Amino acid sequence: MKTVLVTGAAGFLGSHLCDRFISEGFNVIGMDNFITGDKKNLAHLSENPNFEFIEHDITEYVKIDGELDYILHFASPASPIDYLKIPIQTLKVGSLGTHNLLGLAKAKRARILIASTSEVYGDPLVHPQTEEYYGNVNTIGPRGVYDEAKRFQESITMAYHRFHGLETRIVRIFNTYGPRMRLNDGRVIPAFMGQALRGEDLTVFGDGSQTRSFCYVEDQVEGIYRLLLSNYTEPVNIGNPHEITIKDFAEEIIKLTGTNQKIIYKDLPVNDPLQRQPDISLAKRLLKWEPKVDRAEGMKVTFEYFRSLSEEDLLKSEHKDFKNHIKK
């Protein structure tokens, strides 16, 4: 059996990746320091013999005993609320953390896939965004701590690939959603659904004409899995190219939730991207991948998940049985 290390394993995407690799017959080592991750996302794996968890901050030296075949680096704050609250940690996990994991991959002769983001494109002047676009990023703006951490992450990964011959993969992730997102993480889907569940009006920033495209987590994980096992070493966009304005999306959420909330408008945050749509031509050609789950289906599943959390107050619960599965 091959062994894969997933950093950020207690996060939204990280936990789904743990599930996928276990289902594919891998031994999975999850690693997280819970700065933004949640133990409940991994509680269902606590008794799985093919899963091991290590509580650790990857900005410190990372040590793994035994053989290691793959590393998936998904440790990072990923929502504006998080990385504006902990900017130094965001920069450190993208720089020091990535450096540590690249060193581990080199020592273990493992292939490493790093999670980059559509934020490397900043507020794009090219639409849709192709992998060849260099981006339009404000390095000193409030979002720069995340954008530049990810851009540096890509640079050091390619340096290790070119200088050391390391097996590397880079995925540029566009807006992804599904079960296990945090209701309070500040991104548009949990924000709208949380407001609907609480009976609040939906807050749209700016005039709502800015666009986003949303990829269901199952599709995102499939694209990441295919990229890891491919032979391609440069960045690949993985996302859903079906674009929608935030105003239209808010109206979709009101219809989905069956609520009578209004849409209220507030000032647009600094450097908030006005357009976000991936060009996935490369993923289609290289990986034979494209998203399968349509937005209506994915949003319904996601809303049911959020509604169950609200009803059972799971956001505040802690799975005590998981504590025994953690190595310090």
XYZ file of N, CA and C in Angstrom, residues 46-264:
657
model
N -11.515 8.054 12.798
C -10.735 7.819 14.009
C -10.433 6.348 14.261
N -11.273 5.451 13.783
C -11.033 4.015 13.981
C -10.547 3.312 12.719
N -10.282 4.065 11.668
C -9.861 3.458 10.410
C -8.391 3.042 10.503
N -8.075 1.767 10.272
C -6.687 1.295 10.423
C -5.732 1.890 9.392
N -6.266 2.447 8.318
C -5.415 3.017 7.279
C -5.231 4.530 7.435
N -5.676 5.055 8.596
C -5.559 6.490 8.834
C -4.808 6.753 10.135
N -3.870 7.678 10.062
C -3.120 8.125 11.235
C -3.137 9.641 11.245
N -3.245 10.225 12.424
C -3.246 11.681 12.516
C -2.113 12.170 13.395
N -1.457 13.237 12.946
C -0.392 13.872 13.715
C -0.737 15.351 13.867
N -0.870 15.809 15.092
C -1.105 17.228 15.326
C 0.239 17.945 15.293
N 0.406 18.844 14.328
C 1.707 19.481 14.136
C 1.551 20.741 13.293
N 2.370 21.730 13.577
C 2.453 22.956 12.791
C 3.581 22.787 11.782
N 3.252 22.789 10.495
C 4.269 22.467 9.488
C 5.279 23.588 9.290
N 5.081 24.730 9.935
C 6.141 25.746 9.872
C 7.322 25.358 10.751
N 7.129 24.337 11.569
C 8.221 23.711 12.316
C 8.673 22.462 11.553
N 9.856 21.966 11.861
C 10.405 20.798 11.166
C 9.403 19.640 11.139
N 9.239 19.026 9.975
C 8.279 17.933 9.806
C 9.033 16.614 9.696
N 8.697 15.685 10.589
C 9.342 14.367 10.591
C 8.275 13.285 10.431
N 8.478 12.407 9.453
C 7.587 11.275 9.225
C 8.437 10.011 9.193
N 8.087 9.035 10.011
C 8.805 7.764 10.012
C 8.330 6.891 8.860
N 9.232 6.072 8.360
C 8.858 5.106 7.333
C 8.796 5.720 5.942
N 8.316 4.920 4.997
C 8.263 5.349 3.605
C 7.095 6.302 3.378
N 7.283 7.179 2.420
C 6.255 8.140 2.055
C 6.286 8.293 0.542
N 5.135 8.089 -0.087
C 5.074 8.118 -1.548
C 4.587 9.456 -2.100
N 3.624 10.062 -1.401
C 3.029 11.303 -1.880
C 2.810 12.269 -0.719
N 2.882 13.561 -1.031
C 2.521 14.612 -0.079
C 1.533 15.544 -0.769
N 0.436 15.837 -0.098
C -0.518 16.841 -0.571
C -0.519 17.982 0.439
N -0.040 19.138 0.006
C 0.134 20.278 0.913
C -1.090 21.197 0.820
N -2.020 21.035 1.778
C -3.254 21.817 1.806
C -3.383 22.620 3.096
N -2.293 22.753 3.822
C -2.328 23.517 5.074
C -2.221 25.004 4.762
N -3.254 25.743 5.084
C -3.238 27.205 4.966
C -4.604 27.745 5.337
N -4.654 28.885 6.021
C -5.930 29.594 6.090
C -6.387 29.882 4.659
N -7.675 29.778 4.405
C -8.142 29.902 3.017
C -9.305 30.867 2.839
N -9.759 31.497 3.896
C -10.840 32.464 3.753
C -10.362 33.824 4.212
N -10.913 34.897 3.644
C -10.463 36.245 4.025
C -10.538 36.513 5.520
N -11.577 36.029 6.186
C -11.685 36.235 7.632
C -10.473 35.648 8.345
N -10.049 34.461 7.900
C -8.921 33.787 8.541
C -7.604 34.496 8.274
N -7.308 34.734 6.995
C -5.962 35.241 6.719
C -5.818 36.723 7.005
N -6.923 37.443 7.186
C -6.818 38.816 7.673
C -6.619 38.849 9.185
N -7.101 37.803 9.866
C -6.955 37.705 11.320
C -5.580 37.166 11.706
N -5.039 36.275 10.893
C -3.741 35.655 11.190
C -2.813 35.804 9.978
N -2.447 37.024 9.628
C -1.657 37.238 8.408
C -0.255 36.656 8.470
N 0.400 36.745 9.628
C 1.778 36.230 9.723
C 1.783 34.716 9.569
N 0.849 34.041 10.234
C 0.769 32.583 10.110
C 0.472 32.166 8.669
N -0.337 32.967 7.978
C -0.656 32.675 6.577
C 0.597 32.739 5.711
N 1.400 33.765 5.914
C 2.648 33.892 5.159
C 3.634 32.777 5.514
N 3.688 32.427 6.786
C 4.645 31.400 7.226
C 4.289 30.015 6.690
N 3.009 29.674 6.663
C 2.645 28.334 6.195
C 2.886 28.198 4.688
N 2.757 29.320 3.960
C 3.023 29.279 2.529
C 4.503 29.295 2.188
N 5.332 29.806 3.089
C 6.767 29.902 2.829
C 7.545 28.852 3.622
N 7.648 29.037 4.951
C 8.387 28.077 5.776
C 7.766 26.681 5.712
N 6.434 26.631 5.764
C 5.768 25.328 5.724
C 6.018 24.599 4.419
N 5.913 25.324 3.320
C 6.166 24.710 2.011
C 7.611 24.264 1.893
N 8.541 25.088 2.388
C 9.964 24.722 2.356
C 10.198 23.426 3.131
N 9.595 23.306 4.305
C 9.754 22.089 5.104
C 9.231 20.861 4.371
N 8.089 21.009 3.726
C 7.484 19.855 3.041
C 8.249 19.489 1.775
N 8.772 20.478 1.078
C 9.604 20.164 -0.086
C 10.866 19.423 0.344
N 11.437 19.833 1.471
C 12.597 19.115 2.006
C 12.252 17.686 2.382
N 11.069 17.495 2.984
C 10.618 16.150 3.328
C 10.420 15.304 2.070
N 9.794 15.897 1.057
C 9.588 15.172 -0.198
C 10.914 14.763 -0.823
N 11.884 15.652 -0.775
C 13.211 15.339 -1.323
C 13.860 14.198 -0.551
N 13.769 14.248 0.788
C 14.383 13.209 1.615
C 13.708 11.850 1.405
N 12.401 11.861 1.214
C 11.639 10.616 1.072
C 11.497 10.175 -0.389
N 11.977 11.019 -1.305
C 11.787 10.767 -2.738
C 10.303 10.606 -3.054
N 9.525 11.481 -2.471
C 8.071 11.454 -2.644
C 7.650 12.510 -3.663
N 6.526 12.276 -4.307
C 5.923 13.282 -5.173
C 5.069 14.206 -4.315
N 5.159 15.527 -4.546
C 4.412 16.481 -3.748
C 3.499 17.315 -4.641
N 2.255 17.449 -4.227
C 1.291 18.332 -4.879
C 0.971 19.470 -3.923
N 1.130 20.696 -4.389
C 0.808 21.835 -3.534
C -0.492 22.483 -3.998
N -1.270 22.931 -3.008
C -2.546 23.586 -3.286
C -2.309 25.074 -3.461
N -2.324 25.520 -4.702
C -2.314 26.944 -4.969
C -3.772 27.401 -5.136
N -3.979 28.557 -5.692
C -5.308 29.154 -5.664
C -5.500 30.109 -6.834
N -6.752 30.341 -7.162
C -7.076 31.355 -8.166
C -6.678 32.744 -7.706
N -6.413 32.916 -6.400
C -6.005 34.224 -5.877
C -4.641 34.664 -6.419
N -3.869 33.744 -6.992
C -2.599 34.165 -7.600
C -2.852 35.084 -8.794
N -4.070 35.057 -9.338
C -4.423 35.940 -10.445
C -4.858 37.329 -9.953
N -5.071 37.470 -8.633
C -5.481 38.744 -8.074
C -6.829 39.182 -8.620
N -6.957 40.485 -8.882
C -8.151 41.024 -9.544
C -7.842 41.016 -11.034
N -8.226 39.964 -11.740
C -7.657 39.694 -13.069
C -8.078 40.697 -14.136
N -7.136 40.986 -15.019
C -7.389 41.817 -16.189
C -7.621 40.954 -17.419
N -7.517 39.645 -17.253
C -7.763 38.672 -18.314
C -8.918 37.791 -17.873
N -9.847 37.533 -18.786
C -11.041 36.778 -18.412
C -11.472 35.879 -19.568
N -11.694 34.574 -19.310
C -11.394 33.843 -18.077
C -9.889 33.709 -17.877
N -9.503 33.184 -16.701
C -8.091 33.133 -16.357
C -7.461 31.818 -16.847
N -6.406 31.955 -17.646
C -5.633 30.792 -18.079
C -4.383 30.673 -17.213
N -3.772 29.508 -17.246
C -2.567 29.276 -16.447
C -1.403 30.169 -16.885
N -1.447 30.679 -18.111
C -0.357 31.516 -18.611
C -0.436 32.956 -18.087
N -1.577 33.337 -17.517
C -1.749 34.715 -17.029
C -0.969 34.905 -15.732
N -0.180 35.999 -15.664
C 0.685 36.239 -14.506
C -0.036 36.900 -13.345
N -1.213 37.476 -13.562
C -1.989 38.011 -12.466
C -1.851 39.509 -12.265
N -2.731 40.036 -11.419
C -2.783 41.463 -11.087
C -3.002 41.560 -9.586
N -1.899 41.463 -8.834
C -1.972 41.326 -7.378
C -1.355 42.549 -6.705
N -2.036 43.055 -5.695
C -1.499 44.120 -4.853
C -0.705 43.481 -3.728
N 0.612 43.535 -3.819
C 1.470 42.822 -2.859
C 1.328 43.343 -1.437
N 0.958 44.622 -1.275
C 0.881 45.196 0.067
C -0.555 45.433 0.530
N -1.522 44.976 -0.238
C -2.917 45.101 0.153
C -3.276 44.093 1.234
N -4.466 44.215 1.813
C -4.852 43.308 2.903
C -4.953 41.848 2.480
N -5.218 41.595 1.203
C -5.283 40.218 0.725
C -3.923 39.690 0.277
N -2.918 40.583 0.247
C -1.600 40.200 -0.252
C -0.940 39.099 0.542
N -1.263 38.995 1.849
C -0.614 37.954 2.655
C -0.952 36.560 2.125
N -2.168 36.388 1.659
C -2.578 35.083 1.101
C -2.101 34.942 -0.338
N -2.355 35.980 -1.146
C -1.972 35.911 -2.561
C -0.477 35.662 -2.730
N 0.329 36.426 -1.991
C 1.780 36.311 -2.150
C 2.336 35.037 -1.519
N 1.704 34.558 -0.446
C 2.122 33.274 0.123
C 1.969 32.166 -0.913
N 0.857 32.207 -1.639
C 0.613 31.179 -2.647
C 1.513 31.353 -3.871
N 1.779 32.590 -4.242
C 2.662 32.824 -5.392
C 4.094 32.377 -5.060
N 4.548 32.685 -3.835
C 5.857 32.200 -3.406
C 5.872 30.675 -3.370
N 4.790 30.087 -2.890
C 4.686 28.633 -2.814
C 4.901 27.999 -4.190
N 4.294 28.578 -5.196
C 4.480 28.066 -6.553
C 5.943 28.216 -6.988
N 6.549 29.366 -6.679
C 7.922 29.631 -7.118
C 8.917 28.667 -6.491
N 8.811 28.452 -5.181
C 9.777 27.567 -4.525
C 9.547 26.118 -4.950
N 8.294 25.767 -5.233
C 8.009 24.410 -5.704
C 8.668 24.168 -7.055
N 8.558 25.116 -7.969
C 9.186 24.952 -9.270
C 10.715 24.992 -9.159
N 11.242 25.759 -8.190
C 12.697 25.779 -7.989
C 13.195 24.405 -7.552
N 12.461 23.765 -6.634
C 12.839 22.418 -6.204
C 12.715 21.424 -7.355
N 11.721 21.609 -8.180
C 11.556 20.715 -9.335
C 12.724 20.864 -10.305
N 13.074 22.108 -10.596
C 14.123 22.338 -11.597
C 15.517 22.060 -11.066
N 15.778 22.436 -9.810
C 17.135 22.307 -9.272
C 17.403 20.903 -8.733
N 16.416 20.323 -8.032
C 16.616 19.022 -7.406
C 15.965 17.871 -8.178
N 15.214 18.186 -9.217
C 14.529 17.131 -9.956
C 13.369 16.525 -9.181
N 12.833 17.274 -8.214
C 11.744 16.766 -7.380
C 10.472 16.612 -8.202
N 9.729 15.546 -7.928
C 8.433 15.312 -8.568
C 7.407 16.234 -7.937
N 6.970 17.262 -8.658
C 6.050 18.250 -8.105
C 4.818 18.413 -8.990
N 3.712 18.790 -8.353
C 2.464 19.116 -9.046
C 1.879 20.362 -8.380
N 1.214 21.213 -9.159
C 0.614 22.440 -8.626
C -0.818 22.549 -9.124
N -1.765 22.611 -8.204
C -3.164 22.818 -8.574
C -3.589 24.223 -8.167
N -4.176 24.947 -9.089
C -4.754 26.262 -8.792
C -6.259 26.075 -8.601
N -6.668 26.163 -7.351
C -8.046 25.850 -6.974
C -8.914 27.103 -7.055
N -10.025 26.983 -7.767
C -11.026 28.043 -7.803
C -12.114 27.718 -6.780
N -13.010 28.681 -6.554
C -14.029 28.555 -5.507
C -14.638 27.161 -5.463
N -14.516 26.521 -4.308
C -15.014 25.164 -4.107
C -15.946 25.159 -2.906
N -16.966 24.317 -2.968
C -17.959 24.299 -1.896
C -18.446 22.875 -1.664
N -19.130 22.685 -0.531
C -19.713 21.389 -0.214
C -19.744 21.171 1.286
N -20.188 20.000 1.722
C -20.195 19.674 3.149
C -18.813 19.816 3.775
N -18.814 20.223 5.037
C -17.641 20.461 5.888
C -17.064 21.862 5.773
N -17.652 22.707 4.918
C -17.268 24.113 5.005
C -17.739 24.657 6.347
N -17.050 25.685 6.845
C -17.455 26.323 8.090
C -18.489 27.408 7.812
N -19.552 27.405 8.603
C -20.583 28.417 8.421
C -20.039 29.826 8.624
N -19.027 29.966 9.470
C -18.536 31.303 9.815
C -17.207 31.630 9.149
N -16.908 31.019 7.999
C -15.575 31.255 7.433
C -15.510 32.486 6.526
N -16.644 33.138 6.288
C -16.613 34.409 5.593
C -16.749 34.333 4.088
N -16.641 33.151 3.487
C -16.800 33.057 2.048
C -18.277 33.098 1.670
N -18.546 33.374 0.406
C -19.896 33.768 0.022
C -20.941 32.673 0.253
N -20.609 31.406 -0.024
C -21.620 30.357 0.120
C -22.008 30.143 1.576
N -21.062 29.881 2.488
C -21.473 29.739 3.890
C -22.044 31.035 4.457
N -21.554 32.182 3.985
C -22.092 33.452 4.489
C -23.568 33.585 4.136
N -23.917 33.357 2.871
C -25.320 33.460 2.450
C -26.185 32.407 3.140
N -25.692 31.170 3.193
C -26.501 30.103 3.784
C -26.652 30.295 5.288
N -25.596 30.772 5.937
C -25.687 31.057 7.367
C -26.695 32.156 7.643
N -26.674 33.211 6.829
C -27.637 34.292 7.002
C -29.061 33.794 6.783
N -29.256 32.950 5.791
C -30.587 32.406 5.528
C -31.072 31.558 6.701
N -30.180 30.744 7.265
C -30.558 29.891 8.397
C -30.905 30.713 9.636
N -30.256 31.852 9.789
C -30.519 32.702 10.953
C -31.653 33.688 10.717
N -32.223 33.660 9.503
C -33.317 34.572 9.203
C -32.859 35.994 8.951
N -31.587 36.166 8.569
C -31.047 37.503 8.323
C -31.105 37.830 6.829
N -31.089 39.112 6.515
C -30.972 39.517 5.116
C -29.593 39.133 4.591
N -29.507 38.875 3.276
C -28.250 38.458 2.663
C -27.420 39.685 2.286
N -26.157 39.690 2.699
C -25.278 40.835 2.474
C -24.472 40.637 1.196
N -24.646 41.554 0.262
C -23.873 41.573 -0.976
C -22.938 42.783 -0.923
N -21.667 42.571 -1.215
C -20.694 43.663 -1.213
C -20.577 44.239 -2.617
N -20.501 45.560 -2.689
C -20.540 46.228 -3.979
C -21.949 46.218 -4.521
N -22.081 46.278 -5.857
C -23.425 46.260 -6.455
C -23.876 44.860 -6.851
N -23.029 43.854 -6.544
C -23.400 42.472 -6.838
C -23.111 42.035 -8.259
N -22.476 42.906 -9.047
C -22.187 42.539 -10.438
C -20.904 41.714 -10.569
N -20.110 41.642 -9.491
C -18.907 40.819 -9.538
C -19.293 39.351 -9.685
N -18.432 38.574 -10.316
C -18.778 37.194 -10.636
C -17.890 36.197 -9.909
N -18.453 35.016 -9.715
C -17.707 33.877 -9.190
C -18.180 32.621 -9.936
N -17.378 31.580 -9.842
C -17.774 30.276 -10.383
C -17.478 29.240 -9.306
N -18.415 28.346 -9.071
C -18.361 27.460 -7.907
C -18.255 25.992 -8.332
N -17.266 25.301 -7.768
C -17.015 23.896 -8.092
C -17.354 23.035 -6.873
N -18.146 21.987 -7.087
C -18.512 21.103 -5.989
C -17.293 20.285 -5.566
N -17.203 20.015 -4.268
C -15.993 19.415 -3.697
C -15.665 18.061 -4.331
N -16.661 17.291 -4.648
C -16.417 15.975 -5.258
C -15.692 16.122 -6.590
N -16.093 17.107 -7.388
C -15.422 17.363 -8.660
C -13.999 17.868 -8.429
N -13.832 18.763 -7.460
C -12.508 19.310 -7.167
C -11.534 18.204 -6.768
N -11.974 17.311 -5.892
C -11.112 16.219 -5.425
C -10.732 15.299 -6.581
N -11.666 15.037 -7.474
C -11.369 14.197 -8.639
C -10.276 14.837 -9.501
N -10.372 16.152 -9.722
C -9.357 16.837 -10.504
C -7.992 16.800 -9.834
N -7.973 17.005 -8.520
C -6.707 16.961 -7.774
C -6.085 15.567 -7.849
N -6.912 14.548 -7.682
C -6.426 13.162 -7.720
C -5.792 12.856 -9.090
N -6.473 13.261 -10.156
C -5.941 13.005 -11.499
C -4.646 13.772 -11.745
N -4.581 15.000 -11.243
C -3.367 15.786 -11.437
C -2.186 15.163 -10.700
N -2.388 14.714 -9.470
C -1.314 14.084 -8.711
C -0.712 12.915 -9.476
N -1.561 12.109 -10.112
C -1.092 10.907 -10.789
C -0.689 11.158 -12.236
N -0.776 12.406 -12.689
C -0.368 12.749 -14.048
C 1.139 12.992 -14.096
N 1.625 13.314 -15.278
C 3.043 13.602 -15.454
C 3.304 15.091 -15.671
N 2.333 15.934 -15.373
C 2.437 17.370 -15.661
C 2.933 18.121 -14.437
N 3.915 18.987 -14.617
C 4.573 19.618 -13.465
C 4.233 21.096 -13.280
N 3.578 21.724 -14.228
C 3.262 23.145 -14.101
C 1.829 23.327 -13.600
N 1.460 24.556 -13.210
C 0.134 24.758 -12.603
C -1.027 24.393 -13.528
N -2.089 23.877 -12.905
C -3.310 23.519 -13.623
C -4.506 24.093 -12.865
N -5.363 24.818 -13.584
C -6.616 25.298 -13.001
C -7.591 24.146 -12.812
N -8.159 24.042 -11.612
C -9.252 23.108 -11.370
C -10.404 23.908 -10.761
N -11.489 24.013 -11.483
C -12.646 24.762 -11.026
C -13.781 24.601 -12.013
N -14.894 25.221 -11.703
C -16.069 25.146 -12.566
C -16.181 26.449 -13.355
N -16.202 26.394 -14.681
C -16.199 27.620 -15.468
C -17.561 28.306 -15.589
N -18.611 27.730 -15.015
C -19.933 28.343 -15.121
C -20.025 29.525 -14.158
N -20.082 30.717 -14.719
C -19.964 31.966 -13.982
C -21.347 32.509 -13.606
N -21.414 33.178 -12.446
C -22.667 33.803 -12.009
C -22.333 35.068 -11.223
N -23.183 36.096 -11.345
C -22.968 37.291 -10.536
C -23.370 36.999 -9.095
N -22.780 37.732 -8.168
C -23.091 37.534 -6.756
C -24.548 37.894 -6.465
N -25.081 38.911 -7.120
C -26.484 39.270 -6.932
C -27.402 38.128 -7.366
N -27.148 37.568 -8.544
C -27.968 36.442 -9.010
C -27.807 35.231 -8.099
N -26.594 35.055 -7.594
C -26.364 33.923 -6.704
C -27.127 34.093 -5.393
N -27.160 35.306 -4.858
C -27.928 35.570 -3.645
C -29.404 35.245 -3.861
N -29.914 35.598 -5.019
C -31.311 35.290 -5.329
C -31.532 33.782 -5.426
N -30.546 33.058 -5.957
C -30.633 31.587 -6.003
C -30.713 31.002 -4.592
N -29.908 31.539 -3.679
C -29.888 31.032 -2.310
C -31.223 31.301 -1.614
N -31.789 32.474 -1.825
C -33.100 32.787 -1.233
C -34.152 31.807 -1.735
N -34.112 31.504 -3.027
C -35.061 30.542 -3.596
C -34.825 29.141 -3.047
N -33.551 28.735 -2.952
C -33.205 27.403 -2.458
C -33.658 27.205 -1.016
N -33.444 28.222 -0.197
C -33.725 28.083 1.236
C -35.192 28.333 1.574
N -35.940 28.871 0.618
C -37.353 29.118 0.870
C -37.602 30.214 1.882
N -36.665 31.162 1.978
C -36.788 32.251 2.952
C -37.309 33.508 2.267
N -37.631 34.494 3.066
C -38.151 35.758 2.544
C -37.178 36.904 2.758
N -35.897 36.577 2.907
C -34.905 37.611 3.182
C -34.730 38.552 1.993
N -34.308 39.743 2.285
C -33.961 40.717 1.256
C -32.451 40.676 1.040
N -32.014 41.318 -0.033
C -30.581 41.509 -0.288
C -30.226 42.928 0.129
N -29.195 43.058 0.974
C -28.715 44.378 1.358
C -27.295 44.544 0.816
